[in-house]
JSON list of C-alpha atoms in Angstrom, two decimals:
[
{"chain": "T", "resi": 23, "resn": "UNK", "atom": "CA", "xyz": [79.02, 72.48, -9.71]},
{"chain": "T", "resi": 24, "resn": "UNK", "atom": "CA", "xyz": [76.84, 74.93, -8.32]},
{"chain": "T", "resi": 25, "resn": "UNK", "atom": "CA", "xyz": [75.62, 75.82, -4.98]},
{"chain": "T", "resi": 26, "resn": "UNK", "atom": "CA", "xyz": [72.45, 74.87, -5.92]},
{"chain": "T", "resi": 27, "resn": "UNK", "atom": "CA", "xyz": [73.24, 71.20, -7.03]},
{"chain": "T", "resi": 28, "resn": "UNK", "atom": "CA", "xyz": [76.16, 70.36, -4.14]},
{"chain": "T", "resi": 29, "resn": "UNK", "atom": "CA", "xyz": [75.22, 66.66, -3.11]},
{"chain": "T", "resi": 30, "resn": "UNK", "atom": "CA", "xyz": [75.96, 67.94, 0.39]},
{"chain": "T", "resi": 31, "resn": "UNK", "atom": "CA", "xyz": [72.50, 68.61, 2.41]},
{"chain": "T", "resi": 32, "resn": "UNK", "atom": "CA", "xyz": [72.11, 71.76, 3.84]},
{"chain": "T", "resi": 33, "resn": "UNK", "atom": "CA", "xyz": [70.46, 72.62, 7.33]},
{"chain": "T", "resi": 34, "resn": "UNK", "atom": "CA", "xyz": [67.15, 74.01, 6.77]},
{"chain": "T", "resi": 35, "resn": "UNK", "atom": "CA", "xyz": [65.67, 71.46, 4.21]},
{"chain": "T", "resi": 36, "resn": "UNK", "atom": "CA", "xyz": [63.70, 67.55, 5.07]},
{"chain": "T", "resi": 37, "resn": "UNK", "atom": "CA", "xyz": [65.61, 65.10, 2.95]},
{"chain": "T", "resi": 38, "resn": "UNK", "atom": "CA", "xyz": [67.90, 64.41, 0.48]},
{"chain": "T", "resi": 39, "resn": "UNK", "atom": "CA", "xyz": [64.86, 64.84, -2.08]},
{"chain": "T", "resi": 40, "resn": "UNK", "atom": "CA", "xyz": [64.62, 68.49, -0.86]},
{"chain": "T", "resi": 41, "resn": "UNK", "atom": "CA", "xyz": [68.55, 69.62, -0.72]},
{"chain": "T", "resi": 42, "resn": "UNK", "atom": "CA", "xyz": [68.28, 72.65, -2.82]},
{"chain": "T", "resi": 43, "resn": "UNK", "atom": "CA", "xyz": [65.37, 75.37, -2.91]},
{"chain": "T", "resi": 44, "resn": "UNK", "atom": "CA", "xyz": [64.24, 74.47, -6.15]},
{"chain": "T", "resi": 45, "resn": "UNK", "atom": "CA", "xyz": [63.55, 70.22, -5.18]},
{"chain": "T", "resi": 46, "resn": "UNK", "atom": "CA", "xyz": [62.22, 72.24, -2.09]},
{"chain": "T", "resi": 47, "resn": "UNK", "atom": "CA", "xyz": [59.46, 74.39, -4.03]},
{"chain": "T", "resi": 48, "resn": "UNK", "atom": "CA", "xyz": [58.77, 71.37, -6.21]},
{"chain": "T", "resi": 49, "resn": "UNK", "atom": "CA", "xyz": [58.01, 69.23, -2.99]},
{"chain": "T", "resi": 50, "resn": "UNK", "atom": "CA", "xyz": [55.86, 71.14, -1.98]},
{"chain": "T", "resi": 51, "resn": "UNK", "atom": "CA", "xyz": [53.81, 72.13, -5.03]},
{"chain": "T", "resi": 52, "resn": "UNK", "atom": "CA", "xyz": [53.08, 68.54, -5.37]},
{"chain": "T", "resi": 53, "resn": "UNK", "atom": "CA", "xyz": [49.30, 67.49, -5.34]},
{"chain": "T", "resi": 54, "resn": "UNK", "atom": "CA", "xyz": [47.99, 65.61, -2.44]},
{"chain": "T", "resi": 55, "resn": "UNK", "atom": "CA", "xyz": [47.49, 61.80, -3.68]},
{"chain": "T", "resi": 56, "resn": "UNK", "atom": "CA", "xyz": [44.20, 60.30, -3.07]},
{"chain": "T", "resi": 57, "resn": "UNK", "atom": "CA", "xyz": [43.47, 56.96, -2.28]},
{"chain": "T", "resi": 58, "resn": "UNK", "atom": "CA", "xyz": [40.95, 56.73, -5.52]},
{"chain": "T", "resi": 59, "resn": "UNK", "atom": "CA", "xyz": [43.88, 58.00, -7.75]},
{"chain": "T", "resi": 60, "resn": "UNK", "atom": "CA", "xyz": [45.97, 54.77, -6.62]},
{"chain": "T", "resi": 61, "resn": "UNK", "atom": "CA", "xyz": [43.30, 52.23, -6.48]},
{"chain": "T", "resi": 62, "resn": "UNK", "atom": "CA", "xyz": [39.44, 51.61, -7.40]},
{"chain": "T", "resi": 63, "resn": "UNK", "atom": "CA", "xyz": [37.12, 51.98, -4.81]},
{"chain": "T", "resi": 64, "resn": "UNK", "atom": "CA", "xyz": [33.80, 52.45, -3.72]},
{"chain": "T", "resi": 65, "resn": "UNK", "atom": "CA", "xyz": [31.74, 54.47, -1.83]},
{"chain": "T", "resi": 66, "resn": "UNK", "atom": "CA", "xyz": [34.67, 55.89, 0.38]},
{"chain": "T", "resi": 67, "resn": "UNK", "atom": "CA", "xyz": [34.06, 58.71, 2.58]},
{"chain": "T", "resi": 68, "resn": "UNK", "atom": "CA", "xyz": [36.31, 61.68, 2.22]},
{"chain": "T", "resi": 69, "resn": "UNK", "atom": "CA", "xyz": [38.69, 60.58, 5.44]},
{"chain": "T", "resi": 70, "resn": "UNK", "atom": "CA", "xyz": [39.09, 57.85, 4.04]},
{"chain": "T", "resi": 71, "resn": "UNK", "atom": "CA", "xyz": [40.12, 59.40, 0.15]},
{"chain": "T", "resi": 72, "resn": "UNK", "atom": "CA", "xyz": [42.49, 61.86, 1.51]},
{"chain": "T", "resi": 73, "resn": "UNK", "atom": "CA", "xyz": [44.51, 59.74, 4.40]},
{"chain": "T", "resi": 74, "resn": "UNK", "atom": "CA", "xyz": [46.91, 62.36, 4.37]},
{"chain": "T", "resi": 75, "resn": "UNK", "atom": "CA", "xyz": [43.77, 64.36, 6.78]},
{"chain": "T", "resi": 76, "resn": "UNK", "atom": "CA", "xyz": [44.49, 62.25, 9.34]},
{"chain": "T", "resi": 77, "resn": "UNK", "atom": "CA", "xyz": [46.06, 63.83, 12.68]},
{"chain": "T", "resi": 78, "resn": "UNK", "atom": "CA", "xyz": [46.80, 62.97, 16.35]},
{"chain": "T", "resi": 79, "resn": "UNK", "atom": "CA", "xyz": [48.83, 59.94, 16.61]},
{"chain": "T", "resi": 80, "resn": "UNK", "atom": "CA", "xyz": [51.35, 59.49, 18.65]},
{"chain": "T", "resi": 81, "resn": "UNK", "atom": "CA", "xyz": [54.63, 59.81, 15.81]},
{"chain": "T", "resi": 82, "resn": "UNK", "atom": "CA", "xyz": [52.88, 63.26, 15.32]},
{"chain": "T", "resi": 83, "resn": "UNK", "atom": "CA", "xyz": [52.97, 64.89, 18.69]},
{"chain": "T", "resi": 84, "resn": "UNK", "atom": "CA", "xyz": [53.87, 62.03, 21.61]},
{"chain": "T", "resi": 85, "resn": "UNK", "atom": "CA", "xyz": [56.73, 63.95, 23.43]},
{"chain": "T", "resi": 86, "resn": "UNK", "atom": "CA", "xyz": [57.36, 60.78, 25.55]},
{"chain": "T", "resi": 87, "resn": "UNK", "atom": "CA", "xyz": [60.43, 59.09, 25.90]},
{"chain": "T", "resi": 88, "resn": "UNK", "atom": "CA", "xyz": [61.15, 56.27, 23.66]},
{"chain": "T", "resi": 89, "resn": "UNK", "atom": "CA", "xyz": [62.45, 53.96, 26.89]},
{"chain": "T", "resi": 90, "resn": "UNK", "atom": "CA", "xyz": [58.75, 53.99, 28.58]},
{"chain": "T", "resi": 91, "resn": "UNK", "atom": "CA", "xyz": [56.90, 53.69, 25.47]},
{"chain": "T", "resi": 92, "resn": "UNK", "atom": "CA", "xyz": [54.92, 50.06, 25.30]},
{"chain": "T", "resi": 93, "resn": "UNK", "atom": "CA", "xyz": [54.73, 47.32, 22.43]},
{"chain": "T", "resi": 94, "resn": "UNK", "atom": "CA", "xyz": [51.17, 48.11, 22.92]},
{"chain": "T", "resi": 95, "resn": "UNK", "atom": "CA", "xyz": [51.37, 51.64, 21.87]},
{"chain": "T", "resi": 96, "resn": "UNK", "atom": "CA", "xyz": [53.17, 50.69, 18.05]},
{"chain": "T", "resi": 97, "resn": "UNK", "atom": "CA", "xyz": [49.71, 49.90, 16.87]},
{"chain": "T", "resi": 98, "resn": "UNK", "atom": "CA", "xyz": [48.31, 53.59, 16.79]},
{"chain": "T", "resi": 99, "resn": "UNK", "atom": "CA", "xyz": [51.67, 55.51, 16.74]},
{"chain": "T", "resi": 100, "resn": "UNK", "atom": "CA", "xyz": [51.26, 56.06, 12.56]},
{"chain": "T", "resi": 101, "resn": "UNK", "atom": "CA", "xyz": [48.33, 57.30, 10.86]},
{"chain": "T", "resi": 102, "resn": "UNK", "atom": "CA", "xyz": [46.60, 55.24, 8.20]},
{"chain": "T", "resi": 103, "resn": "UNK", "atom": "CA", "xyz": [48.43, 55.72, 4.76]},
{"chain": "T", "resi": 104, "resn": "UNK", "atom": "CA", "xyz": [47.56, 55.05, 1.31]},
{"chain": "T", "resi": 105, "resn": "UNK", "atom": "CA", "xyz": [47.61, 51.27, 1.57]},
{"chain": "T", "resi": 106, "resn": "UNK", "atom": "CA", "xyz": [46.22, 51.26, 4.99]},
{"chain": "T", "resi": 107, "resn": "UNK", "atom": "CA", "xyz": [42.74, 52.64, 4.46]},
{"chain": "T", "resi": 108, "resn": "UNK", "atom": "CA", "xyz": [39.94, 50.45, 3.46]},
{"chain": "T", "resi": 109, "resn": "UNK", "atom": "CA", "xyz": [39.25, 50.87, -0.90]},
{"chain": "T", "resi": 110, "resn": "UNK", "atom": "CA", "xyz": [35.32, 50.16, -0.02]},
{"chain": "T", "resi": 111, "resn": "UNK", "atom": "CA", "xyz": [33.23, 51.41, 2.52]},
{"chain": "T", "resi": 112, "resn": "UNK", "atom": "CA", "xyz": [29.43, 50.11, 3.32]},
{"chain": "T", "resi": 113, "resn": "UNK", "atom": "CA", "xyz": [28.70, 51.19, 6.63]},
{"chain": "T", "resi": 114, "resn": "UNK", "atom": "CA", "xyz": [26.01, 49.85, 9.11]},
{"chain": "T", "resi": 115, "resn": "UNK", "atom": "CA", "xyz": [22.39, 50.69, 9.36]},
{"chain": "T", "resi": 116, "resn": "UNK", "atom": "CA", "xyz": [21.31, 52.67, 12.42]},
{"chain": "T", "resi": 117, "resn": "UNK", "atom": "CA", "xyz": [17.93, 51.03, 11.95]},
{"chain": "T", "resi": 118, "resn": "UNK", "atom": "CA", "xyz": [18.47, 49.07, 15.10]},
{"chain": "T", "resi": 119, "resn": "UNK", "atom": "CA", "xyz": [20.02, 51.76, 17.16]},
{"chain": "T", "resi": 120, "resn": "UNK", "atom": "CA", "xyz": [16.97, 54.15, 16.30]},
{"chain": "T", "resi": 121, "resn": "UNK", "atom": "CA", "xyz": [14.77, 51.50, 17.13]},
{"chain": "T", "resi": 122, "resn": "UNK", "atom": "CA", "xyz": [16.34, 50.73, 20.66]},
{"chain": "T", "resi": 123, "resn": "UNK", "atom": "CA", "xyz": [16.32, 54.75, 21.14]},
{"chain": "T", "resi": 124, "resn": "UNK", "atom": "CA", "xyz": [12.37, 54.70, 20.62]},
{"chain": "T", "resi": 125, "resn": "UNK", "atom": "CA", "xyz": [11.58, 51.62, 22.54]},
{"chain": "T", "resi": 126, "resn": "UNK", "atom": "CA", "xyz": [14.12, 51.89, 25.68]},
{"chain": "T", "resi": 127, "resn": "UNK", "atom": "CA", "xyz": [16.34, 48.93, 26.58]},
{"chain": "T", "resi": 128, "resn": "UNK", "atom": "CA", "xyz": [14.51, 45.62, 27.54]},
{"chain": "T", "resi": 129, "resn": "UNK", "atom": "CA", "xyz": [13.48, 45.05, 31.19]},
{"chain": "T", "resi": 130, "resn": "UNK", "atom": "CA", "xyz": [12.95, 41.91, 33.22]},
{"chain": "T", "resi": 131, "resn": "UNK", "atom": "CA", "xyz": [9.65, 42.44, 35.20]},
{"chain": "T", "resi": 132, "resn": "UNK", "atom": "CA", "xyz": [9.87, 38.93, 35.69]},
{"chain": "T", "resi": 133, "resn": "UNK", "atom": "CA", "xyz": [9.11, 37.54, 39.62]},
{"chain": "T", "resi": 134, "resn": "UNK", "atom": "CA", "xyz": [12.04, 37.19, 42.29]},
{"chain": "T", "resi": 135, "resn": "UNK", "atom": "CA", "xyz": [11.36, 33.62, 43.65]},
{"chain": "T", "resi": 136, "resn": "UNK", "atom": "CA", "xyz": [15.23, 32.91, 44.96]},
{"chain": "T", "resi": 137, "resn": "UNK", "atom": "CA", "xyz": [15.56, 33.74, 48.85]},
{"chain": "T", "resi": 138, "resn": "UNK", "atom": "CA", "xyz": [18.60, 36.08, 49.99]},
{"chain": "T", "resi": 139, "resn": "UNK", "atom": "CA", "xyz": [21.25, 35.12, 51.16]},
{"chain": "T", "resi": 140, "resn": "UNK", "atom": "CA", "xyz": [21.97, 35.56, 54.84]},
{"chain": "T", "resi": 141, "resn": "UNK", "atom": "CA", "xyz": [24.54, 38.35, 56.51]},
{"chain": "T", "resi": 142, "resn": "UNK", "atom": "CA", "xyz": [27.44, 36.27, 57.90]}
]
């Protein structure tokens, strides 16, 4: 058997899917999947077609220690994956944000009838 093909991993390289240079360089010339190429959707927007875009969470750069680390905190410690992200998107209409922008927010000029209480 060759040096190439030993079953034994070598430092250096991720998995046991990359133990030799050649699974290595194969690995990585791999295309990106996109969520479209998996499932039908519609309408996505492109974060949500290439999941692997997503950065920041905490399994990505938390350096804290696993013994102070909440039951809270599992819910955003992986990014969204390829099953994770929505397969449709129809997002909201701003029409009632731009209107409230125009307008101003709604003010009681109403009359104060109720006495105040006293300073005790």
């Amino acid at each position: 058997m060759s040096e190439e093909h030993s079953s034994e991993r070598q430092s250096g390289f991720c998995s046991a899917t990359c133990s030799d240079r050649a699974s290595l360089r194969k690995e990585i010339g791999k295309k990106e999947v996109k969520t479209s190429d998996v499932f039908v959707t519609c309408n996505l927007p492109k974060r949500f077609e290439h999941p692997h875009w997503f950065n920041g969470y905490g399994c990505q750069l938390s350096k804290q220690h696993p013994f102070y680390r909440t039951s809270a905190s599992e819910y955003g410690w992986f990014p969204p994956g390829l099953h994770s992200v929505p397969t449709s998107y129809y997002p909201k209409s701003p029409s009632f944000s731009n209107y409230l922008a125009a307008a101003g927010m709604y003010r009681n000029y109403s009359l104060n009838t109720k006495m105040d209480p006293p300073f005790i």
